[in-house]
PDB file of C-alpha atoms in Angstrom:
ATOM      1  CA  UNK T   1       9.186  26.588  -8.020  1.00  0.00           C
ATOM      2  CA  UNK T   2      10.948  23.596  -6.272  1.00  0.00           C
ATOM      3  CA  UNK T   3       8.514  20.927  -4.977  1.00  0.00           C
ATOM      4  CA  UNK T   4      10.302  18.571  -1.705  1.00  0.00           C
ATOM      5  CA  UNK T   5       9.474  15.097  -2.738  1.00  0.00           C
ATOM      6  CA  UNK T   6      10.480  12.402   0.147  1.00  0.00           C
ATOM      7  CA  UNK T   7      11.113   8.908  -1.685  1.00  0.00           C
ATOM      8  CA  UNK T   8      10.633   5.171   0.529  1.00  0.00           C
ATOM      9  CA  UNK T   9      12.865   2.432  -0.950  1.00  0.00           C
ATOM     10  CA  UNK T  10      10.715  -0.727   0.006  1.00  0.00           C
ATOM     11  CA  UNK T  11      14.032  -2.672   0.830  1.00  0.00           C
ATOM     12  CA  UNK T  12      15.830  -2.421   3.724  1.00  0.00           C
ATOM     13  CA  UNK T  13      18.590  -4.211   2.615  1.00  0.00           C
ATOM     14  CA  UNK T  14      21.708  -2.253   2.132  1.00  0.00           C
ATOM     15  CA  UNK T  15      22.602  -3.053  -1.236  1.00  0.00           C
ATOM     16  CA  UNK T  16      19.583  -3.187  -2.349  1.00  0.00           C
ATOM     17  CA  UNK T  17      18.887  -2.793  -5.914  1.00  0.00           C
ATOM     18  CA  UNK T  18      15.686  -0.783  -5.427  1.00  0.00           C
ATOM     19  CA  UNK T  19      18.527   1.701  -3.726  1.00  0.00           C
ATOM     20  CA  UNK T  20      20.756   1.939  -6.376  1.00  0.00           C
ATOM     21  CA  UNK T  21      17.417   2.796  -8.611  1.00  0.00           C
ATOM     22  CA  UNK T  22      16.324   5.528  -6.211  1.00  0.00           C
ATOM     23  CA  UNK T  23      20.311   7.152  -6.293  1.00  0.00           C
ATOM     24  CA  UNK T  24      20.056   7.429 -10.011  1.00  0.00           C
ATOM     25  CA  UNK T  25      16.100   8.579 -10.100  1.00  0.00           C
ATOM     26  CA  UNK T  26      17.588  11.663  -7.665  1.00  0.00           C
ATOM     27  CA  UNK T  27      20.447  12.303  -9.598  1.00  0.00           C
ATOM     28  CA  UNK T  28      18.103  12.311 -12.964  1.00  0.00           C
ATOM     29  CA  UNK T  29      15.008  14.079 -11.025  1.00  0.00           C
ATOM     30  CA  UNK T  30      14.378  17.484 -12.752  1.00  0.00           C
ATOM     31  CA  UNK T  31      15.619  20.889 -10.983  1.00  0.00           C
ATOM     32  CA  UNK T  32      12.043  21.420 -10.104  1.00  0.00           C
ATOM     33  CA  UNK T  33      12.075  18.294  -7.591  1.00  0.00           C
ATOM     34  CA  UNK T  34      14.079  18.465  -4.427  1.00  0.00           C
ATOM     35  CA  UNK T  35      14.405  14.430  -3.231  1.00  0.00           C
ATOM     36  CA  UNK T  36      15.335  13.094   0.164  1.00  0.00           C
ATOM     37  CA  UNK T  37      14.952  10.106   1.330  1.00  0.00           C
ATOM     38  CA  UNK T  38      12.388   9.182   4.256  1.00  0.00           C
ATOM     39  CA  UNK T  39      13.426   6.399   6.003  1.00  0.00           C
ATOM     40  CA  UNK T  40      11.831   2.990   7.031  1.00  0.00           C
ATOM     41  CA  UNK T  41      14.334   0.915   8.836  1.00  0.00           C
ATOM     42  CA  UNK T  42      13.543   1.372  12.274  1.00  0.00           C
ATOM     43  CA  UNK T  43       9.940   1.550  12.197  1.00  0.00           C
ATOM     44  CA  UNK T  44       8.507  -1.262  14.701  1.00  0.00           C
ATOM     45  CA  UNK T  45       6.213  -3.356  13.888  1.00  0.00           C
ATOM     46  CA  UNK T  46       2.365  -1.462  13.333  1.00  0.00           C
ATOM     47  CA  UNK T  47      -0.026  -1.943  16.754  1.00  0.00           C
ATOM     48  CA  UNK T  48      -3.078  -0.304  17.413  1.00  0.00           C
ATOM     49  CA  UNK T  49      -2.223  -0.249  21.010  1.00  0.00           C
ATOM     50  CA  UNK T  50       0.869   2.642  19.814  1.00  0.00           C
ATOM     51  CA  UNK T  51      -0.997   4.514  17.583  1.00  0.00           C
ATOM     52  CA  UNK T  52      -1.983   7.014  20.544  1.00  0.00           C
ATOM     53  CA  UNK T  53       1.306   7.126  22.321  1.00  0.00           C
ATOM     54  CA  UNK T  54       4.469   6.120  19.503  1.00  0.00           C
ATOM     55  CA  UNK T  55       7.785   6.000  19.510  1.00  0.00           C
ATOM     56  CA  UNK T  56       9.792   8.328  17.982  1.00  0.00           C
ATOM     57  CA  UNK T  57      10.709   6.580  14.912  1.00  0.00           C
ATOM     58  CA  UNK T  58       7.141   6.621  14.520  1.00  0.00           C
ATOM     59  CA  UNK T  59       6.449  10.414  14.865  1.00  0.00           C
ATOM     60  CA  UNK T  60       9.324  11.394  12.912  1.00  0.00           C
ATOM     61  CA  UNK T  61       8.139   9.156   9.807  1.00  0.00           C
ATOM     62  CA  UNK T  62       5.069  10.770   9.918  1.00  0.00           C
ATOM     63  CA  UNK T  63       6.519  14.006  10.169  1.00  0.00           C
ATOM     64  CA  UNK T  64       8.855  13.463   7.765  1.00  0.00           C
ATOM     65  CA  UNK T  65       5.934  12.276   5.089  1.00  0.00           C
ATOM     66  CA  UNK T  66       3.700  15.264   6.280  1.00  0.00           C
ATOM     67  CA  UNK T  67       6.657  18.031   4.977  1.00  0.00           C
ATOM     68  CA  UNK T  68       7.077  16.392   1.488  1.00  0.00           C
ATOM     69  CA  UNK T  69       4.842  17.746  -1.014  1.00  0.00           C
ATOM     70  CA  UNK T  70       4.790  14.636  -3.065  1.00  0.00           C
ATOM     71  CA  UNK T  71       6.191  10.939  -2.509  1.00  0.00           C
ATOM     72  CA  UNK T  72       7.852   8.440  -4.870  1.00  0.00           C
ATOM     73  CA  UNK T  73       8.035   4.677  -3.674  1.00  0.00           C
ATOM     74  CA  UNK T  74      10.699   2.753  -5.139  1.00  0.00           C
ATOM     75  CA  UNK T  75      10.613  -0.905  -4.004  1.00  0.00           C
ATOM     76  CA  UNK T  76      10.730  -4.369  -4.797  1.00  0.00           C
ATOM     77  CA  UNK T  77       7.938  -7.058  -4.993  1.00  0.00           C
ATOM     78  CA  UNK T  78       8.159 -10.077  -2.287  1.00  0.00           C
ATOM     79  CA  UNK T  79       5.954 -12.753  -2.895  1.00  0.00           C
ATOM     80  CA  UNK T  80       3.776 -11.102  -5.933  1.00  0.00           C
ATOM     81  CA  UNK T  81       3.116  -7.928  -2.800  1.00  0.00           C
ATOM     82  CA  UNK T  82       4.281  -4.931  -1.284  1.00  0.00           C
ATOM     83  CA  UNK T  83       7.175  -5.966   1.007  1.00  0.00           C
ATOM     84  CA  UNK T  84       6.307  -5.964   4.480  1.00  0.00           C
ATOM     85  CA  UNK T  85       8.724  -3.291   5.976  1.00  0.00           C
ATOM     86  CA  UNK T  86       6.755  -0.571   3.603  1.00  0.00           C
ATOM     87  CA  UNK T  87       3.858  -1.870   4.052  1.00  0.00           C
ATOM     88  CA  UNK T  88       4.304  -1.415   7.716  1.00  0.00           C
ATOM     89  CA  UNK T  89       5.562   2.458   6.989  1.00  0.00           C
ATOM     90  CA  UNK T  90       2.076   2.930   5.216  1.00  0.00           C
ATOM     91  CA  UNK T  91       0.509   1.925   8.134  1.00  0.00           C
ATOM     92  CA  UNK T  92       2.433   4.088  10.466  1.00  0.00           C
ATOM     93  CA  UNK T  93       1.886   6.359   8.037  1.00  0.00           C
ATOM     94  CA  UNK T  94      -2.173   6.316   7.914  1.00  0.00           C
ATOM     95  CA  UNK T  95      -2.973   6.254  11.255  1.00  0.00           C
ATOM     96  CA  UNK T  96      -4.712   6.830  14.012  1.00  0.00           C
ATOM     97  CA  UNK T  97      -7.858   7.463  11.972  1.00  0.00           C
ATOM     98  CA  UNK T  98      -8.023  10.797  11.360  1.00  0.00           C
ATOM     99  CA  UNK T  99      -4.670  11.605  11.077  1.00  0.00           C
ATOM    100  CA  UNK T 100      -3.269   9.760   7.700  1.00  0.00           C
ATOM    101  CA  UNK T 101      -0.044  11.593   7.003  1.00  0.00           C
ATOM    102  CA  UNK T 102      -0.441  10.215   2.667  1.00  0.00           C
ATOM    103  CA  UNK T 103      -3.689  12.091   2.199  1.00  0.00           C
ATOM    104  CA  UNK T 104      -3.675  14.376  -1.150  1.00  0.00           C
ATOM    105  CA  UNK T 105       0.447  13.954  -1.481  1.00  0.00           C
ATOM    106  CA  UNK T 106       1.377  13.515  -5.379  1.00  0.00           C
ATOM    107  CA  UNK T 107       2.609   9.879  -5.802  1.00  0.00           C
ATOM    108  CA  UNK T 108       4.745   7.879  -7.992  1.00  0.00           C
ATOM    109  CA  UNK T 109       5.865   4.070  -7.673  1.00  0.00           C
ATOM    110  CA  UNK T 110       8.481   2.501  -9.554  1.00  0.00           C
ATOM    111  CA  UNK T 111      10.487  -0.719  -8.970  1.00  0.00           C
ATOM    112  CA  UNK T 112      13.520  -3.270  -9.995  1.00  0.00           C
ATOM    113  CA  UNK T 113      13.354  -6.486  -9.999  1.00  0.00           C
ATOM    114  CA  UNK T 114      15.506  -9.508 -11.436  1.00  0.00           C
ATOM    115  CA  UNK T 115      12.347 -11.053 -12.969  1.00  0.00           C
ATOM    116  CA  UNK T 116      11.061 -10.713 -16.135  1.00  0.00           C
ATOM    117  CA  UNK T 117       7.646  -9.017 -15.078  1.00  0.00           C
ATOM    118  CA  UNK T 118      10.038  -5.934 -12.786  1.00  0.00           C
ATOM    119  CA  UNK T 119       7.078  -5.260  -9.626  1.00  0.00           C
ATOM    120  CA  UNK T 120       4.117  -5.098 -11.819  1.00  0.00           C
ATOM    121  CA  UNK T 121       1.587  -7.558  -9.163  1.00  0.00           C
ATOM    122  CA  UNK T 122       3.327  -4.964  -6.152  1.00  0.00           C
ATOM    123  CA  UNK T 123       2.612  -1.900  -7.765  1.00  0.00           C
ATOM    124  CA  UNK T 124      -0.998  -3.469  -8.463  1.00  0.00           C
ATOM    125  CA  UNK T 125      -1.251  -3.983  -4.736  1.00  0.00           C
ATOM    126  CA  UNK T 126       0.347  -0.445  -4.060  1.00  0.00           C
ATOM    127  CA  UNK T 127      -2.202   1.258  -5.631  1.00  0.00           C
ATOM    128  CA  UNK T 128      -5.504   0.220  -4.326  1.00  0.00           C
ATOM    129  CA  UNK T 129      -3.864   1.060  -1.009  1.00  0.00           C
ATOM    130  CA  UNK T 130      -3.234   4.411  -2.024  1.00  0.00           C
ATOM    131  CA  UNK T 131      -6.470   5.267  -3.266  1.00  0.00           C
ATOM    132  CA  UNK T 132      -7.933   3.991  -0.134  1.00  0.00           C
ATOM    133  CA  UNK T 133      -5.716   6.747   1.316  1.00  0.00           C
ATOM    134  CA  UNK T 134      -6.424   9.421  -0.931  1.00  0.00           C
ATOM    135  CA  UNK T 135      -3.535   9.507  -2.516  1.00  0.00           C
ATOM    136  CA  UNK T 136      -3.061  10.810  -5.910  1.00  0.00           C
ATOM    137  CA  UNK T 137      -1.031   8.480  -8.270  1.00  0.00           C
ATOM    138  CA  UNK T 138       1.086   9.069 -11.016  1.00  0.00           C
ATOM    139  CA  UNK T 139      -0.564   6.274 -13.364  1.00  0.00           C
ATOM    140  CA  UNK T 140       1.587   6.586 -16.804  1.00  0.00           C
ATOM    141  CA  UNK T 141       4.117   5.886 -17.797  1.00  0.00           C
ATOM    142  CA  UNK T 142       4.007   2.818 -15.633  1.00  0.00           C
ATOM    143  CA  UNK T 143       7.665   1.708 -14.667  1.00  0.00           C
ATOM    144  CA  UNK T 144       8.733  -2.006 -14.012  1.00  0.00           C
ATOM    145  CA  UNK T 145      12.391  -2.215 -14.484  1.00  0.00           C
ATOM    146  CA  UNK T 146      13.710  -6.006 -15.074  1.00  0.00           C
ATOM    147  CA  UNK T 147      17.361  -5.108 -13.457  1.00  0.00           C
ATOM    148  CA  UNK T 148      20.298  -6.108 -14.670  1.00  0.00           C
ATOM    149  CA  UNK T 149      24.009  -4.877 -12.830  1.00  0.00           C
ATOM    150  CA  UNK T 150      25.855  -3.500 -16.252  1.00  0.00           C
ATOM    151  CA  UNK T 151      22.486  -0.784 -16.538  1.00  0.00           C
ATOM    152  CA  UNK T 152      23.934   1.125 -13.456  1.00  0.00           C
ATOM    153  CA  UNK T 153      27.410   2.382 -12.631  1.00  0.00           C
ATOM    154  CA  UNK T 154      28.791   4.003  -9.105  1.00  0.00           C
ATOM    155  CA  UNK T 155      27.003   6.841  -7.434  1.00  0.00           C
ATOM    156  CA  UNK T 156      23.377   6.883  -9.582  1.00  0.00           C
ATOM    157  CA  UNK T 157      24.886   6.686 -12.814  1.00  0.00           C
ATOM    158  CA  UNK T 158      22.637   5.150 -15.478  1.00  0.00           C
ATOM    159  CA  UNK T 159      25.115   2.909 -17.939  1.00  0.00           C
ATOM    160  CA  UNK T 160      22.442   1.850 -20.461  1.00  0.00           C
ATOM    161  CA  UNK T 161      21.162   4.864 -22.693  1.00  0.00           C
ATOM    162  CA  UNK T 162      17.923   3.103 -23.406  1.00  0.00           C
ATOM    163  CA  UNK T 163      17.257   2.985 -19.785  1.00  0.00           C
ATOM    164  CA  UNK T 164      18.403   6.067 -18.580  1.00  0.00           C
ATOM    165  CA  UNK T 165      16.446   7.916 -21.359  1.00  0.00           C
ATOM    166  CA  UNK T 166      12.940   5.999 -20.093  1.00  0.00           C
ATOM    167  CA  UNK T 167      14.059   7.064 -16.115  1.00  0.00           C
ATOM    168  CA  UNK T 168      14.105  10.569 -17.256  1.00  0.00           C
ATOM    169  CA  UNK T 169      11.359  10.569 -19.263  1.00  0.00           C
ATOM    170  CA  UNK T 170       9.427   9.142 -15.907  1.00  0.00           C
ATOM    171  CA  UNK T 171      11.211  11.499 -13.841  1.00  0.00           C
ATOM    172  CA  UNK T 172       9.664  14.409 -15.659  1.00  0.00           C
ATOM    173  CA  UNK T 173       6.426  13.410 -16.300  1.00  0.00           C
ATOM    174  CA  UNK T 174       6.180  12.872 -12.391  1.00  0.00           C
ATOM    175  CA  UNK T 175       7.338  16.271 -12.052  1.00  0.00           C
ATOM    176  CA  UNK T 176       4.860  17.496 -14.221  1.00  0.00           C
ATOM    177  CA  UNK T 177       1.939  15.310 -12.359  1.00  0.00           C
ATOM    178  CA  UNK T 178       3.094  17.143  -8.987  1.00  0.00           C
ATOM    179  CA  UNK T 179       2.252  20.649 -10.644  1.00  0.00           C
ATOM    180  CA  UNK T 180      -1.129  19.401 -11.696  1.00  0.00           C
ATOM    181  CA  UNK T 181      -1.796  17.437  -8.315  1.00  0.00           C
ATOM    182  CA  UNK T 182      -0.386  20.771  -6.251  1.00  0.00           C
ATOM    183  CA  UNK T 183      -2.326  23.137  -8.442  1.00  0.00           C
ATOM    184  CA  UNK T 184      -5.587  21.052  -7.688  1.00  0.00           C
ATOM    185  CA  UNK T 185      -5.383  20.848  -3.671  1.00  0.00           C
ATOM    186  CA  UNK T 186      -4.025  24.696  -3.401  1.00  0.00           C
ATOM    187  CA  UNK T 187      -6.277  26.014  -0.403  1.00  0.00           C
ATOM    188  CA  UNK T 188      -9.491  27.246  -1.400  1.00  0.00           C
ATOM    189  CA  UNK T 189     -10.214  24.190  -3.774  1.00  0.00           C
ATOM    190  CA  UNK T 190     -13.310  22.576  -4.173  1.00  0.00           C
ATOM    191  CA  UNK T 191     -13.747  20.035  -1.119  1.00  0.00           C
ATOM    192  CA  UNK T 192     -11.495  21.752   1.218  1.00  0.00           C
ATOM    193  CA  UNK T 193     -13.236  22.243   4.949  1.00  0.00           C
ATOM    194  CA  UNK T 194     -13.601  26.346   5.568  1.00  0.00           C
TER     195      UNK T 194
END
């Protein structure tokens, strides 16, 4: 069975190194996951005053979230946090009350950085927000990636054996955490409304 998994990169910039992560986690991703992207760029800024009536970016980010059956976040960590522009998607993504688009999806997080410590403080922060929205989180292996340019080639590859062999190794046992998460919220489950 192939499970659609929609990944966020928490970067919008376009050469970001979170980006080139997420090309080579899709290219290593097992046959069971089917990855696309769900974009973030052109989400405005989160108002309550929208929430009833939003734009289109808005609805289609939701929608987009709602029709994956799990979600991997690969991002960076500005200022020791989750970088605005995703935090603003998570927002979008939660709201109005009610209606919170990241309820019971299977997630994972993973993230470059240049630093020594990779997004270990963001993915701290990352993960109280998703339990608060009921979102299931792939907790081990935990994956903070200190980046360096000569670990990636064009197009996803993954130079660096070492590394490649650990972003495999993630990539299946988030595979395997969808099948448990999916098998668990199947309708009919404890919990679920009649």
């Amino acid at each position: 069975m192939t499970h659609r998994i929609g990944y966020l990169i928490g970067s919008l910039a376009h050469d970001s190194i979170n980006r080139v992560v997420a090309t080579a986690l899709v290219k290593l991703a097992p046959p069971s996951l089917e990855m696309f992207e769900i974009p973030i760029r052109e989400l405005p800024l989160y108002n309550r005053d929208d929430e009833l009536d939003p734009v289109a970016a808005v609805t289609a980010f939701k929608q987009a979230v709602e029709h994956a059956e799990g979600l991997l976040i690969v991002s960076p960590e500005y200022n020791r946090s989750i970088p605005g522009a995703l935090k603003n998607a998570i927002d979008w993504g939660s709201r109005p009350w009610g209606h919170n688009s990241f309820a019971r999806k299977p997630t994972g997080i993973i993230g470059a950085s240049t630093g020594a410590i990779g997004t270990a403080v963001m993915q701290s922060s990352m993960r109280s927000v998703l339990s608060f929205l009921n979102a299931p989180q792939l907790n081990a292996p935990e994956a903070y990636l200190t980046y360096r340019p000569e670990m990636f080639g064009a197009e996803g590859s993954v130079e660096d054996e070492s590394t490649k062999k650990f972003l495999e190794h993630y990539m299946e046992e988030y595979a395997a955490f969808v099948e448990r998460v999916l098998s668990l919220t199947a309708p009919g489950h404890v919990g679920d409304p009649e």
